[in-house]
Amino acid sequence: MIEKDPSREILVKWDENLIETKMNKYNFTFTVVLNDRPNILMEIVNLIANHKISITSVNSYEVKKMEIE
């Protein structure tokens, strides 16, 4: 999708000092669209966990290629 519409890509940064020094709770939902490969969900979850961000739930599903074009 990014190749078709680069404006959909967003850069996300966390305030590392705030995360390290203060317990904050914010609920948010985000969507990740990617090409499937082994362990990709684990990599994403680990990346988030490494920043001390808790995950309360994950939903995943496969979309056929022609459904996202």
JSON list of N, CA and C in Angstrom, two decimals:
[
{"chain": "A", "resi": 1, "resn": "MET", "atom": "N", "xyz": [0.81, -1.19, 0.00]},
{"chain": "A", "resi": 1, "resn": "MET", "atom": "CA", "xyz": [0.00, 0.00, 0.00]},
{"chain": "A", "resi": 1, "resn": "MET", "atom": "C", "xyz": [0.86, 1.26, 0.00]},
{"chain": "A", "resi": 2, "resn": "ILE", "atom": "N", "xyz": [1.95, 1.22, 0.70]},
{"chain": "A", "resi": 2, "resn": "ILE", "atom": "CA", "xyz": [2.81, 2.40, 0.76]},
{"chain": "A", "resi": 2, "resn": "ILE", "atom": "C", "xyz": [3.36, 2.74, -0.62]},
{"chain": "A", "resi": 3, "resn": "GLU", "atom": "N", "xyz": [3.66, 1.71, -1.41]},
{"chain": "A", "resi": 3, "resn": "GLU", "atom": "CA", "xyz": [4.16, 1.97, -2.76]},
{"chain": "A", "resi": 3, "resn": "GLU", "atom": "C", "xyz": [3.11, 2.71, -3.59]},
{"chain": "A", "resi": 4, "resn": "LYS", "atom": "N", "xyz": [1.85, 2.38, -3.39]},
{"chain": "A", "resi": 4, "resn": "LYS", "atom": "CA", "xyz": [0.78, 3.03, -4.15]},
{"chain": "A", "resi": 4, "resn": "LYS", "atom": "C", "xyz": [0.45, 4.41, -3.60]},
{"chain": "A", "resi": 5, "resn": "ASP", "atom": "N", "xyz": [0.56, 4.57, -2.29]},
{"chain": "A", "resi": 5, "resn": "ASP", "atom": "CA", "xyz": [0.19, 5.84, -1.66]},
{"chain": "A", "resi": 5, "resn": "ASP", "atom": "C", "xyz": [1.16, 6.15, -0.51]},
{"chain": "A", "resi": 6, "resn": "PRO", "atom": "N", "xyz": [2.32, 6.72, -0.84]},
{"chain": "A", "resi": 6, "resn": "PRO", "atom": "CA", "xyz": [3.33, 7.00, 0.19]},
{"chain": "A", "resi": 6, "resn": "PRO", "atom": "C", "xyz": [2.83, 7.90, 1.32]},
{"chain": "A", "resi": 7, "resn": "SER", "atom": "N", "xyz": [1.78, 8.65, 1.08]},
{"chain": "A", "resi": 7, "resn": "SER", "atom": "CA", "xyz": [1.27, 9.53, 2.14]},
{"chain": "A", "resi": 7, "resn": "SER", "atom": "C", "xyz": [0.67, 8.75, 3.30]},
{"chain": "A", "resi": 8, "resn": "ARG", "atom": "N", "xyz": [0.44, 7.45, 3.13]},
{"chain": "A", "resi": 8, "resn": "ARG", "atom": "CA", "xyz": [-0.10, 6.62, 4.21]},
{"chain": "A", "resi": 8, "resn": "ARG", "atom": "C", "xyz": [0.96, 6.28, 5.26]},
{"chain": "A", "resi": 9, "resn": "GLU", "atom": "N", "xyz": [2.21, 6.39, 4.90]},
{"chain": "A", "resi": 9, "resn": "GLU", "atom": "CA", "xyz": [3.28, 6.04, 5.84]},
{"chain": "A", "resi": 9, "resn": "GLU", "atom": "C", "xyz": [3.44, 7.14, 6.88]},
{"chain": "A", "resi": 10, "resn": "ILE", "atom": "N", "xyz": [3.57, 6.72, 8.13]},
{"chain": "A", "resi": 10, "resn": "ILE", "atom": "CA", "xyz": [3.79, 7.70, 9.20]},
{"chain": "A", "resi": 10, "resn": "ILE", "atom": "C", "xyz": [5.01, 7.30, 10.02]},
{"chain": "A", "resi": 11, "resn": "LEU", "atom": "N", "xyz": [5.71, 8.27, 10.49]},
{"chain": "A", "resi": 11, "resn": "LEU", "atom": "CA", "xyz": [6.84, 8.06, 11.37]},
{"chain": "A", "resi": 11, "resn": "LEU", "atom": "C", "xyz": [6.34, 8.18, 12.80]},
{"chain": "A", "resi": 12, "resn": "VAL", "atom": "N", "xyz": [6.65, 7.19, 13.61]},
{"chain": "A", "resi": 12, "resn": "VAL", "atom": "CA", "xyz": [6.19, 7.20, 15.00]},
{"chain": "A", "resi": 12, "resn": "VAL", "atom": "C", "xyz": [7.41, 7.21, 15.91]},
{"chain": "A", "resi": 13, "resn": "LYS", "atom": "N", "xyz": [7.40, 8.10, 16.88]},
{"chain": "A", "resi": 13, "resn": "LYS", "atom": "CA", "xyz": [8.48, 8.17, 17.86]},
{"chain": "A", "resi": 13, "resn": "LYS", "atom": "C", "xyz": [7.87, 8.24, 19.25]},
{"chain": "A", "resi": 14, "resn": "TRP", "atom": "N", "xyz": [8.54, 7.62, 20.20]},
{"chain": "A", "resi": 14, "resn": "TRP", "atom": "CA", "xyz": [8.11, 7.66, 21.59]},
{"chain": "A", "resi": 14, "resn": "TRP", "atom": "C", "xyz": [9.09, 8.53, 22.36]},
{"chain": "A", "resi": 15, "resn": "ASP", "atom": "N", "xyz": [8.61, 9.22, 23.36]},
{"chain": "A", "resi": 15, "resn": "ASP", "atom": "CA", "xyz": [9.47, 9.99, 24.25]},
{"chain": "A", "resi": 15, "resn": "ASP", "atom": "C", "xyz": [10.11, 9.01, 25.22]},
{"chain": "A", "resi": 16, "resn": "GLU", "atom": "N", "xyz": [11.31, 8.58, 24.92]},
{"chain": "A", "resi": 16, "resn": "GLU", "atom": "CA", "xyz": [12.00, 7.56, 25.71]},
{"chain": "A", "resi": 16, "resn": "GLU", "atom": "C", "xyz": [12.14, 7.97, 27.18]},
{"chain": "A", "resi": 17, "resn": "ASN", "atom": "N", "xyz": [12.45, 9.22, 27.46]},
{"chain": "A", "resi": 17, "resn": "ASN", "atom": "CA", "xyz": [12.61, 9.67, 28.85]},
{"chain": "A", "resi": 17, "resn": "ASN", "atom": "C", "xyz": [11.30, 9.56, 29.61]},
{"chain": "A", "resi": 18, "resn": "LEU", "atom": "N", "xyz": [10.22, 9.92, 28.99]},
{"chain": "A", "resi": 18, "resn": "LEU", "atom": "CA", "xyz": [8.91, 9.84, 29.64]},
{"chain": "A", "resi": 18, "resn": "LEU", "atom": "C", "xyz": [8.55, 8.39, 29.92]},
{"chain": "A", "resi": 19, "resn": "ILE", "atom": "N", "xyz": [8.84, 7.52, 28.99]},
{"chain": "A", "resi": 19, "resn": "ILE", "atom": "CA", "xyz": [8.54, 6.10, 29.18]},
{"chain": "A", "resi": 19, "resn": "ILE", "atom": "C", "xyz": [9.36, 5.53, 30.33]},
{"chain": "A", "resi": 20, "resn": "GLU", "atom": "N", "xyz": [10.61, 5.93, 30.42]},
{"chain": "A", "resi": 20, "resn": "GLU", "atom": "CA", "xyz": [11.50, 5.40, 31.45]},
{"chain": "A", "resi": 20, "resn": "GLU", "atom": "C", "xyz": [11.16, 5.92, 32.85]},
{"chain": "A", "resi": 21, "resn": "THR", "atom": "N", "xyz": [10.67, 7.14, 32.94]},
{"chain": "A", "resi": 21, "resn": "THR", "atom": "CA", "xyz": [10.52, 7.77, 34.26]},
{"chain": "A", "resi": 21, "resn": "THR", "atom": "C", "xyz": [9.10, 7.85, 34.78]},
{"chain": "A", "resi": 22, "resn": "LYS", "atom": "N", "xyz": [8.12, 7.61, 33.96]},
{"chain": "A", "resi": 22, "resn": "LYS", "atom": "CA", "xyz": [6.75, 7.83, 34.38]},
{"chain": "A", "resi": 22, "resn": "LYS", "atom": "C", "xyz": [5.85, 6.73, 33.84]},
{"chain": "A", "resi": 23, "resn": "MET", "atom": "N", "xyz": [4.92, 6.29, 34.66]},
{"chain": "A", "resi": 23, "resn": "MET", "atom": "CA", "xyz": [3.96, 5.28, 34.22]},
{"chain": "A", "resi": 23, "resn": "MET", "atom": "C", "xyz": [2.78, 6.00, 33.58]},
{"chain": "A", "resi": 24, "resn": "ASN", "atom": "N", "xyz": [2.64, 5.88, 32.31]},
{"chain": "A", "resi": 24, "resn": "ASN", "atom": "CA", "xyz": [1.55, 6.52, 31.58]},
{"chain": "A", "resi": 24, "resn": "ASN", "atom": "C", "xyz": [0.66, 5.46, 30.98]},
{"chain": "A", "resi": 25, "resn": "LYS", "atom": "N", "xyz": [-0.61, 5.75, 30.92]},
{"chain": "A", "resi": 25, "resn": "LYS", "atom": "CA", "xyz": [-1.55, 4.81, 30.31]},
{"chain": "A", "resi": 25, "resn": "LYS", "atom": "C", "xyz": [-2.37, 5.55, 29.27]},
{"chain": "A", "resi": 26, "resn": "TYR", "atom": "N", "xyz": [-2.24, 5.10, 28.06]},
{"chain": "A", "resi": 26, "resn": "TYR", "atom": "CA", "xyz": [-3.02, 5.62, 26.95]},
{"chain": "A", "resi": 26, "resn": "TYR", "atom": "C", "xyz": [-3.50, 4.44, 26.14]},
{"chain": "A", "resi": 27, "resn": "ASN", "atom": "N", "xyz": [-4.75, 4.45, 25.78]},
{"chain": "A", "resi": 27, "resn": "ASN", "atom": "CA", "xyz": [-5.26, 3.41, 24.91]},
{"chain": "A", "resi": 27, "resn": "ASN", "atom": "C", "xyz": [-5.25, 3.92, 23.48]},
{"chain": "A", "resi": 28, "resn": "PHE", "atom": "N", "xyz": [-4.79, 3.10, 22.59]},
{"chain": "A", "resi": 28, "resn": "PHE", "atom": "CA", "xyz": [-4.86, 3.46, 21.19]},
{"chain": "A", "resi": 28, "resn": "PHE", "atom": "C", "xyz": [-4.90, 2.20, 20.35]},
{"chain": "A", "resi": 29, "resn": "THR", "atom": "N", "xyz": [-5.38, 2.35, 19.15]},
{"chain": "A", "resi": 29, "resn": "THR", "atom": "CA", "xyz": [-5.46, 1.25, 18.20]},
{"chain": "A", "resi": 29, "resn": "THR", "atom": "C", "xyz": [-4.66, 1.64, 16.97]},
{"chain": "A", "resi": 30, "resn": "PHE", "atom": "N", "xyz": [-3.91, 0.70, 16.45]},
{"chain": "A", "resi": 30, "resn": "PHE", "atom": "CA", "xyz": [-3.20, 0.97, 15.21]},
{"chain": "A", "resi": 30, "resn": "PHE", "atom": "C", "xyz": [-3.25, -0.26, 14.32]},
{"chain": "A", "resi": 31, "resn": "THR", "atom": "N", "xyz": [-3.02, -0.05, 13.06]},
{"chain": "A", "resi": 31, "resn": "THR", "atom": "CA", "xyz": [-3.07, -1.12, 12.07]},
{"chain": "A", "resi": 31, "resn": "THR", "atom": "C", "xyz": [-1.72, -1.22, 11.38]},
{"chain": "A", "resi": 32, "resn": "VAL", "atom": "N", "xyz": [-1.26, -2.44, 11.21]},
{"chain": "A", "resi": 32, "resn": "VAL", "atom": "CA", "xyz": [-0.02, -2.70, 10.48]},
{"chain": "A", "resi": 32, "resn": "VAL", "atom": "C", "xyz": [-0.38, -3.59, 9.30]},
{"chain": "A", "resi": 33, "resn": "VAL", "atom": "N", "xyz": [-0.03, -3.15, 8.11]},
{"chain": "A", "resi": 33, "resn": "VAL", "atom": "CA", "xyz": [-0.25, -3.95, 6.91]},
{"chain": "A", "resi": 33, "resn": "VAL", "atom": "C", "xyz": [1.12, -4.32, 6.37]},
{"chain": "A", "resi": 34, "resn": "LEU", "atom": "N", "xyz": [1.36, -5.62, 6.19]},
{"chain": "A", "resi": 34, "resn": "LEU", "atom": "CA", "xyz": [2.67, -6.06, 5.76]},
{"chain": "A", "resi": 34, "resn": "LEU", "atom": "C", "xyz": [2.58, -7.37, 5.01]},
{"chain": "A", "resi": 35, "resn": "ASN", "atom": "N", "xyz": [3.65, -7.72, 4.37]},
{"chain": "A", "resi": 35, "resn": "ASN", "atom": "CA", "xyz": [3.75, -9.03, 3.73]},
{"chain": "A", "resi": 35, "resn": "ASN", "atom": "C", "xyz": [4.09, -10.05, 4.80]},
{"chain": "A", "resi": 36, "resn": "ASP", "atom": "N", "xyz": [3.38, -11.16, 4.78]},
{"chain": "A", "resi": 36, "resn": "ASP", "atom": "CA", "xyz": [3.57, -12.19, 5.80]},
{"chain": "A", "resi": 36, "resn": "ASP", "atom": "C", "xyz": [4.92, -12.88, 5.64]},
{"chain": "A", "resi": 37, "resn": "ARG", "atom": "N", "xyz": [5.50, -13.20, 6.78]},
{"chain": "A", "resi": 37, "resn": "ARG", "atom": "CA", "xyz": [6.71, -14.03, 6.83]},
{"chain": "A", "resi": 37, "resn": "ARG", "atom": "C", "xyz": [6.79, -14.63, 8.22]},
{"chain": "A", "resi": 38, "resn": "PRO", "atom": "N", "xyz": [7.53, -15.70, 8.38]},
{"chain": "A", "resi": 38, "resn": "PRO", "atom": "CA", "xyz": [7.61, -16.34, 9.69]},
{"chain": "A", "resi": 38, "resn": "PRO", "atom": "C", "xyz": [8.09, -15.37, 10.78]},
{"chain": "A", "resi": 39, "resn": "ASN", "atom": "N", "xyz": [7.42, -15.42, 11.91]},
{"chain": "A", "resi": 39, "resn": "ASN", "atom": "CA", "xyz": [7.79, -14.67, 13.12]},
{"chain": "A", "resi": 39, "resn": "ASN", "atom": "C", "xyz": [7.59, -13.16, 13.05]},
{"chain": "A", "resi": 40, "resn": "ILE", "atom": "N", "xyz": [6.90, -12.65, 12.04]},
{"chain": "A", "resi": 40, "resn": "ILE", "atom": "CA", "xyz": [6.75, -11.20, 11.93]},
{"chain": "A", "resi": 40, "resn": "ILE", "atom": "C", "xyz": [5.94, -10.62, 13.09]},
{"chain": "A", "resi": 41, "resn": "LEU", "atom": "N", "xyz": [4.90, -11.32, 13.52]},
{"chain": "A", "resi": 41, "resn": "LEU", "atom": "CA", "xyz": [4.11, -10.82, 14.65]},
{"chain": "A", "resi": 41, "resn": "LEU", "atom": "C", "xyz": [4.95, -10.78, 15.92]},
{"chain": "A", "resi": 42, "resn": "MET", "atom": "N", "xyz": [5.76, -11.80, 16.13]},
{"chain": "A", "resi": 42, "resn": "MET", "atom": "CA", "xyz": [6.64, -11.83, 17.30]},
{"chain": "A", "resi": 42, "resn": "MET", "atom": "C", "xyz": [7.62, -10.66, 17.27]},
{"chain": "A", "resi": 43, "resn": "GLU", "atom": "N", "xyz": [8.15, -10.34, 16.10]},
{"chain": "A", "resi": 43, "resn": "GLU", "atom": "CA", "xyz": [9.08, -9.22, 15.99]},
{"chain": "A", "resi": 43, "resn": "GLU", "atom": "C", "xyz": [8.41, -7.90, 16.35]},
{"chain": "A", "resi": 44, "resn": "ILE", "atom": "N", "xyz": [7.19, -7.72, 15.88]},
{"chain": "A", "resi": 44, "resn": "ILE", "atom": "CA", "xyz": [6.46, -6.48, 16.18]},
{"chain": "A", "resi": 44, "resn": "ILE", "atom": "C", "xyz": [6.16, -6.38, 17.67]},
{"chain": "A", "resi": 45, "resn": "VAL", "atom": "N", "xyz": [5.68, -7.47, 18.25]},
{"chain": "A", "resi": 45, "resn": "VAL", "atom": "CA", "xyz": [5.36, -7.49, 19.68]},
{"chain": "A", "resi": 45, "resn": "VAL", "atom": "C", "xyz": [6.62, -7.24, 20.51]},
{"chain": "A", "resi": 46, "resn": "ASN", "atom": "N", "xyz": [7.73, -7.86, 20.15]},
{"chain": "A", "resi": 46, "resn": "ASN", "atom": "CA", "xyz": [8.98, -7.65, 20.88]},
{"chain": "A", "resi": 46, "resn": "ASN", "atom": "C", "xyz": [9.47, -6.21, 20.77]},
{"chain": "A", "resi": 47, "resn": "LEU", "atom": "N", "xyz": [9.33, -5.62, 19.60]},
{"chain": "A", "resi": 47, "resn": "LEU", "atom": "CA", "xyz": [9.73, -4.23, 19.41]},
{"chain": "A", "resi": 47, "resn": "LEU", "atom": "C", "xyz": [8.95, -3.31, 20.34]},
{"chain": "A", "resi": 48, "resn": "ILE", "atom": "N", "xyz": [7.65, -3.54, 20.43]},
{"chain": "A", "resi": 48, "resn": "ILE", "atom": "CA", "xyz": [6.81, -2.74, 21.32]},
{"chain": "A", "resi": 48, "resn": "ILE", "atom": "C", "xyz": [7.17, -3.02, 22.78]},
{"chain": "A", "resi": 49, "resn": "ALA", "atom": "N", "xyz": [7.34, -4.27, 23.13]},
{"chain": "A", "resi": 49, "resn": "ALA", "atom": "CA", "xyz": [7.67, -4.65, 24.52]},
{"chain": "A", "resi": 49, "resn": "ALA", "atom": "C", "xyz": [9.02, -4.08, 24.95]},
{"chain": "A", "resi": 50, "resn": "ASN", "atom": "N", "xyz": [9.97, -4.00, 24.04]},
{"chain": "A", "resi": 50, "resn": "ASN", "atom": "CA", "xyz": [11.29, -3.44, 24.37]},
{"chain": "A", "resi": 50, "resn": "ASN", "atom": "C", "xyz": [11.20, -1.99, 24.80]},
{"chain": "A", "resi": 51, "resn": "HIS", "atom": "N", "xyz": [10.13, -1.32, 24.45]},
{"chain": "A", "resi": 51, "resn": "HIS", "atom": "CA", "xyz": [9.91, 0.07, 24.85]},
{"chain": "A", "resi": 51, "resn": "HIS", "atom": "C", "xyz": [9.01, 0.17, 26.07]},
{"chain": "A", "resi": 52, "resn": "LYS", "atom": "N", "xyz": [8.83, -0.98, 26.75]},
{"chain": "A", "resi": 52, "resn": "LYS", "atom": "CA", "xyz": [8.02, -1.05, 27.98]},
{"chain": "A", "resi": 52, "resn": "LYS", "atom": "C", "xyz": [6.58, -0.60, 27.76]},
{"chain": "A", "resi": 53, "resn": "ILE", "atom": "N", "xyz": [6.05, -0.95, 26.60]},
{"chain": "A", "resi": 53, "resn": "ILE", "atom": "CA", "xyz": [4.66, -0.64, 26.27]},
{"chain": "A", "resi": 53, "resn": "ILE", "atom": "C", "xyz": [3.87, -1.94, 26.36]},
{"chain": "A", "resi": 54, "resn": "SER", "atom": "N", "xyz": [2.82, -1.91, 27.14]},
{"chain": "A", "resi": 54, "resn": "SER", "atom": "CA", "xyz": [1.99, -3.11, 27.32]},
{"chain": "A", "resi": 54, "resn": "SER", "atom": "C", "xyz": [1.01, -3.25, 26.17]},
{"chain": "A", "resi": 55, "resn": "ILE", "atom": "N", "xyz": [0.78, -4.48, 25.79]},
{"chain": "A", "resi": 55, "resn": "ILE", "atom": "CA", "xyz": [-0.20, -4.80, 24.76]},
{"chain": "A", "resi": 55, "resn": "ILE", "atom": "C", "xyz": [-1.33, -5.56, 25.43]},
{"chain": "A", "resi": 56, "resn": "THR", "atom": "N", "xyz": [-2.55, -5.09, 25.27]},
{"chain": "A", "resi": 56, "resn": "THR", "atom": "CA", "xyz": [-3.69, -5.76, 25.89]},
{"chain": "A", "resi": 56, "resn": "THR", "atom": "C", "xyz": [-4.36, -6.75, 24.95]},
{"chain": "A", "resi": 57, "resn": "SER", "atom": "N", "xyz": [-4.24, -6.53, 23.65]},
{"chain": "A", "resi": 57, "resn": "SER", "atom": "CA", "xyz": [-4.80, -7.51, 22.70]},
{"chain": "A", "resi": 57, "resn": "SER", "atom": "C", "xyz": [-4.22, -7.29, 21.32]},
{"chain": "A", "resi": 58, "resn": "VAL", "atom": "N", "xyz": [-4.29, -8.35, 20.52]},
{"chain": "A", "resi": 58, "resn": "VAL", "atom": "CA", "xyz": [-3.83, -8.32, 19.13]},
{"chain": "A", "resi": 58, "resn": "VAL", "atom": "C", "xyz": [-4.84, -9.07, 18.29]},
{"chain": "A", "resi": 59, "resn": "ASN", "atom": "N", "xyz": [-5.22, -8.49, 17.19]},
{"chain": "A", "resi": 59, "resn": "ASN", "atom": "CA", "xyz": [-6.06, -9.16, 16.21]},
{"chain": "A", "resi": 59, "resn": "ASN", "atom": "C", "xyz": [-5.28, -9.22, 14.91]},
{"chain": "A", "resi": 60, "resn": "SER", "atom": "N", "xyz": [-5.27, -10.36, 14.30]},
{"chain": "A", "resi": 60, "resn": "SER", "atom": "CA", "xyz": [-4.58, -10.47, 13.02]},
{"chain": "A", "resi": 60, "resn": "SER", "atom": "C", "xyz": [-5.42, -11.30, 12.06]},
{"chain": "A", "resi": 61, "resn": "TYR", "atom": "N", "xyz": [-5.28, -11.00, 10.80]},
{"chain": "A", "resi": 61, "resn": "TYR", "atom": "CA", "xyz": [-5.97, -11.77, 9.78]},
{"chain": "A", "resi": 61, "resn": "TYR", "atom": "C", "xyz": [-5.26, -11.58, 8.45]},
{"chain": "A", "resi": 62, "resn": "GLU", "atom": "N", "xyz": [-5.48, -12.52, 7.59]},
{"chain": "A", "resi": 62, "resn": "GLU", "atom": "CA", "xyz": [-4.88, -12.49, 6.26]},
{"chain": "A", "resi": 62, "resn": "GLU", "atom": "C", "xyz": [-5.84, -11.82, 5.29]},
{"chain": "A", "resi": 63, "resn": "VAL", "atom": "N", "xyz": [-5.29, -10.95, 4.47]},
{"chain": "A", "resi": 63, "resn": "VAL", "atom": "CA", "xyz": [-6.07, -10.29, 3.43]},
{"chain": "A", "resi": 63, "resn": "VAL", "atom": "C", "xyz": [-5.50, -10.75, 2.10]},
{"chain": "A", "resi": 64, "resn": "LYS", "atom": "N", "xyz": [-6.35, -11.23, 1.26]},
{"chain": "A", "resi": 64, "resn": "LYS", "atom": "CA", "xyz": [-5.90, -11.63, -0.07]},
{"chain": "A", "resi": 64, "resn": "LYS", "atom": "C", "xyz": [-5.41, -10.40, -0.81]},
{"chain": "A", "resi": 65, "resn": "LYS", "atom": "N", "xyz": [-4.43, -10.57, -1.65]},
{"chain": "A", "resi": 65, "resn": "LYS", "atom": "CA", "xyz": [-3.79, -9.45, -2.33]},
{"chain": "A", "resi": 65, "resn": "LYS", "atom": "C", "xyz": [-4.80, -8.54, -3.03]},
{"chain": "A", "resi": 66, "resn": "MET", "atom": "N", "xyz": [-5.72, -9.12, -3.75]},
{"chain": "A", "resi": 66, "resn": "MET", "atom": "CA", "xyz": [-6.63, -8.27, -4.51]},
{"chain": "A", "resi": 66, "resn": "MET", "atom": "C", "xyz": [-7.62, -7.51, -3.62]},
{"chain": "A", "resi": 67, "resn": "GLU", "atom": "N", "xyz": [-7.75, -7.89, -2.36]},
{"chain": "A", "resi": 67, "resn": "GLU", "atom": "CA", "xyz": [-8.64, -7.18, -1.45]},
{"chain": "A", "resi": 67, "resn": "GLU", "atom": "C", "xyz": [-8.05, -5.85, -1.00]},
{"chain": "A", "resi": 68, "resn": "ILE", "atom": "N", "xyz": [-6.75, -5.69, -1.06]},
{"chain": "A", "resi": 68, "resn": "ILE", "atom": "CA", "xyz": [-6.13, -4.45, -0.58]},
{"chain": "A", "resi": 68, "resn": "ILE", "atom": "C", "xyz": [-5.70, -3.53, -1.71]},
{"chain": "A", "resi": 69, "resn": "GLU", "atom": "N", "xyz": [-5.88, -3.92, -2.93]},
{"chain": "A", "resi": 69, "resn": "GLU", "atom": "CA", "xyz": [-5.46, -3.07, -4.05]},
{"chain": "A", "resi": 69, "resn": "GLU", "atom": "C", "xyz": [-6.44, -1.99, -4.37]}
]
